[in-house]
Amino acid sequence: MAANKSLGIMTRCQGSHFVDKGYYRKLTLFGRKHGIRVFVFSPRRVDFATRTVRGFEYRGGVWQGGTFPLPAFIYDRCFIGPSYRHYKPFVEKLQNDPAITFLGYGLSGKWQVQQILAKSPKIAPYLPPTQIFTLANLQDTLSAHGSAIIKPAAGTHGIGVVRISEKDNGFELKGRNRENQPISRLFKHWGGVKLFLSSFTAGRKFLVQPYLKLHTPEGIPFDVRVLVQKNGLGEWEVTGKAVRLGDPRSITSNLHGGGKAVSLSPFLARTYKPAMQERIEQQVNQLAVELPIFLEQSHGRLVELGIDIGIDTSGHVWVIEVNSRPGRNVFNLINDPVAKRHSITQPVRYANYLMKSV
């Protein structure tokens, strides 16, 4: 296969261990059908002098290690987290290499995305008021709304998201810690909250927002995951939509926190009156079309986005988070075979489109 027909999946490998092996195996097999050689590599294993990289290729039913020429095209699946700083310089060097095309450039964090989207008159009304976390900003939010959430500026899976509520007998904190374990604390005085949060947020940037009542009338937290991807013509397309239902004891609906998934329309029909259901679906569809185009204009090329949409108890639609390295397990859980298939094949179709265009 020609060198320009190679697609490197860039991820964080610990030796031969890397996440999403099942997904990458399917990408490899689908790529092979299109004459594209797909392999997985860590940006830390690139040798820029020889323009080669140590990586893994799925062959003969197993992942095999080897040395590969630097791929002409890269699919960035390097999830951002506290240890990303060890990878960042290598990722940036690859991004600046004129011989390499990235399918899309990863979003840098929730705050930067918020700043971009706030410039769109069409999208801004769907954004919750957001500030950089400081104790003063938290106090202002609590004074105005009675409860607030803090969440890491870079992070996923609901990890580190905490709700702070004012109660008659003090302050209640509820959420998940850095190990994704549920936490619940009650403090009689603000001093206790202050002490706890200064330790909890130490060394990381957090955001503060009003707490939105994103749950069903029965109190089950939920959000809507919309997966949008570039197709084989280089155009944005909605791959699928699903509702993620959380544990009633949790404040987030993330599947990593023990949630489950259901199809969108039947869920909305059960939860809202018909006129409201219609308006909500319309707004979700509108965001799925407008948000990727607007974000890409400011940010640079993107290949796919997971848009997490919240709907509060009064039916207001909110953009909660936008992720440039989305998971796709939700479509297995709701048994949507078309969305499941497209979620895997679209990145290869888009890579094929770029290979013909570049």
PDB file of N, CA and C in Angstrom, residues 48 88-97 100:
ATOM      1  N   PHE A  48      11.668  11.022  15.001  1.00  0.00           N
ATOM      2  CA  PHE A  48      11.579  12.038  13.950  1.00  0.00           C
ATOM      3  C   PHE A  48      12.794  12.006  13.025  1.00  0.00           C
ATOM      4  N   LYS A  88       1.921  15.977  25.088  1.00  0.00           N
ATOM      5  CA  LYS A  88       1.634  17.208  24.338  1.00  0.00           C
ATOM      6  C   LYS A  88       2.761  17.669  23.404  1.00  0.00           C
ATOM      7  N   PRO A  89       4.023  17.732  23.856  1.00  0.00           N
ATOM      8  CA  PRO A  89       5.085  18.208  22.948  1.00  0.00           C
ATOM      9  C   PRO A  89       5.208  17.345  21.686  1.00  0.00           C
ATOM     10  N   PHE A  90       5.029  16.030  21.838  1.00  0.00           N
ATOM     11  CA  PHE A  90       5.141  15.108  20.692  1.00  0.00           C
ATOM     12  C   PHE A  90       3.956  15.286  19.739  1.00  0.00           C
ATOM     13  N   VAL A  91       2.765  15.484  20.326  1.00  0.00           N
ATOM     14  CA  VAL A  91       1.555  15.705  19.518  1.00  0.00           C
ATOM     15  C   VAL A  91       1.723  16.989  18.704  1.00  0.00           C
ATOM     16  N   GLU A  92       2.209  18.032  19.365  1.00  0.00           N
ATOM     17  CA  GLU A  92       2.368  19.328  18.667  1.00  0.00           C
ATOM     18  C   GLU A  92       3.392  19.240  17.548  1.00  0.00           C
ATOM     19  N   LYS A  93       4.460  18.477  17.765  1.00  0.00           N
ATOM     20  CA  LYS A  93       5.478  18.321  16.721  1.00  0.00           C
ATOM     21  C   LYS A  93       4.874  17.630  15.493  1.00  0.00           C
ATOM     22  N   LEU A  94       4.031  16.632  15.727  1.00  0.00           N
ATOM     23  CA  LEU A  94       3.364  15.937  14.619  1.00  0.00           C
ATOM     24  C   LEU A  94       2.370  16.867  13.914  1.00  0.00           C
ATOM     25  N   GLN A  95       1.657  17.681  14.698  1.00  0.00           N
ATOM     26  CA  GLN A  95       0.688  18.612  14.112  1.00  0.00           C
ATOM     27  C   GLN A  95       1.375  19.647  13.217  1.00  0.00           C
ATOM     28  N   ASN A  96       2.621  19.989  13.560  1.00  0.00           N
ATOM     29  CA  ASN A  96       3.356  20.999  12.785  1.00  0.00           C
ATOM     30  C   ASN A  96       4.144  20.408  11.621  1.00  0.00           C
ATOM     31  N   ASP A  97       4.047  19.084  11.447  1.00  0.00           N
ATOM     32  CA  ASP A  97       4.785  18.417  10.373  1.00  0.00           C
ATOM     33  C   ASP A  97       4.028  18.595   9.052  1.00  0.00           C
ATOM     34  N   ILE A 100       2.227  15.614   7.271  1.00  0.00           N
ATOM     35  CA  ILE A 100       1.185  14.849   7.970  1.00  0.00           C
ATOM     36  C   ILE A 100      -0.118  15.639   8.018  1.00  0.00           C
TER      37      ILE A 100
END
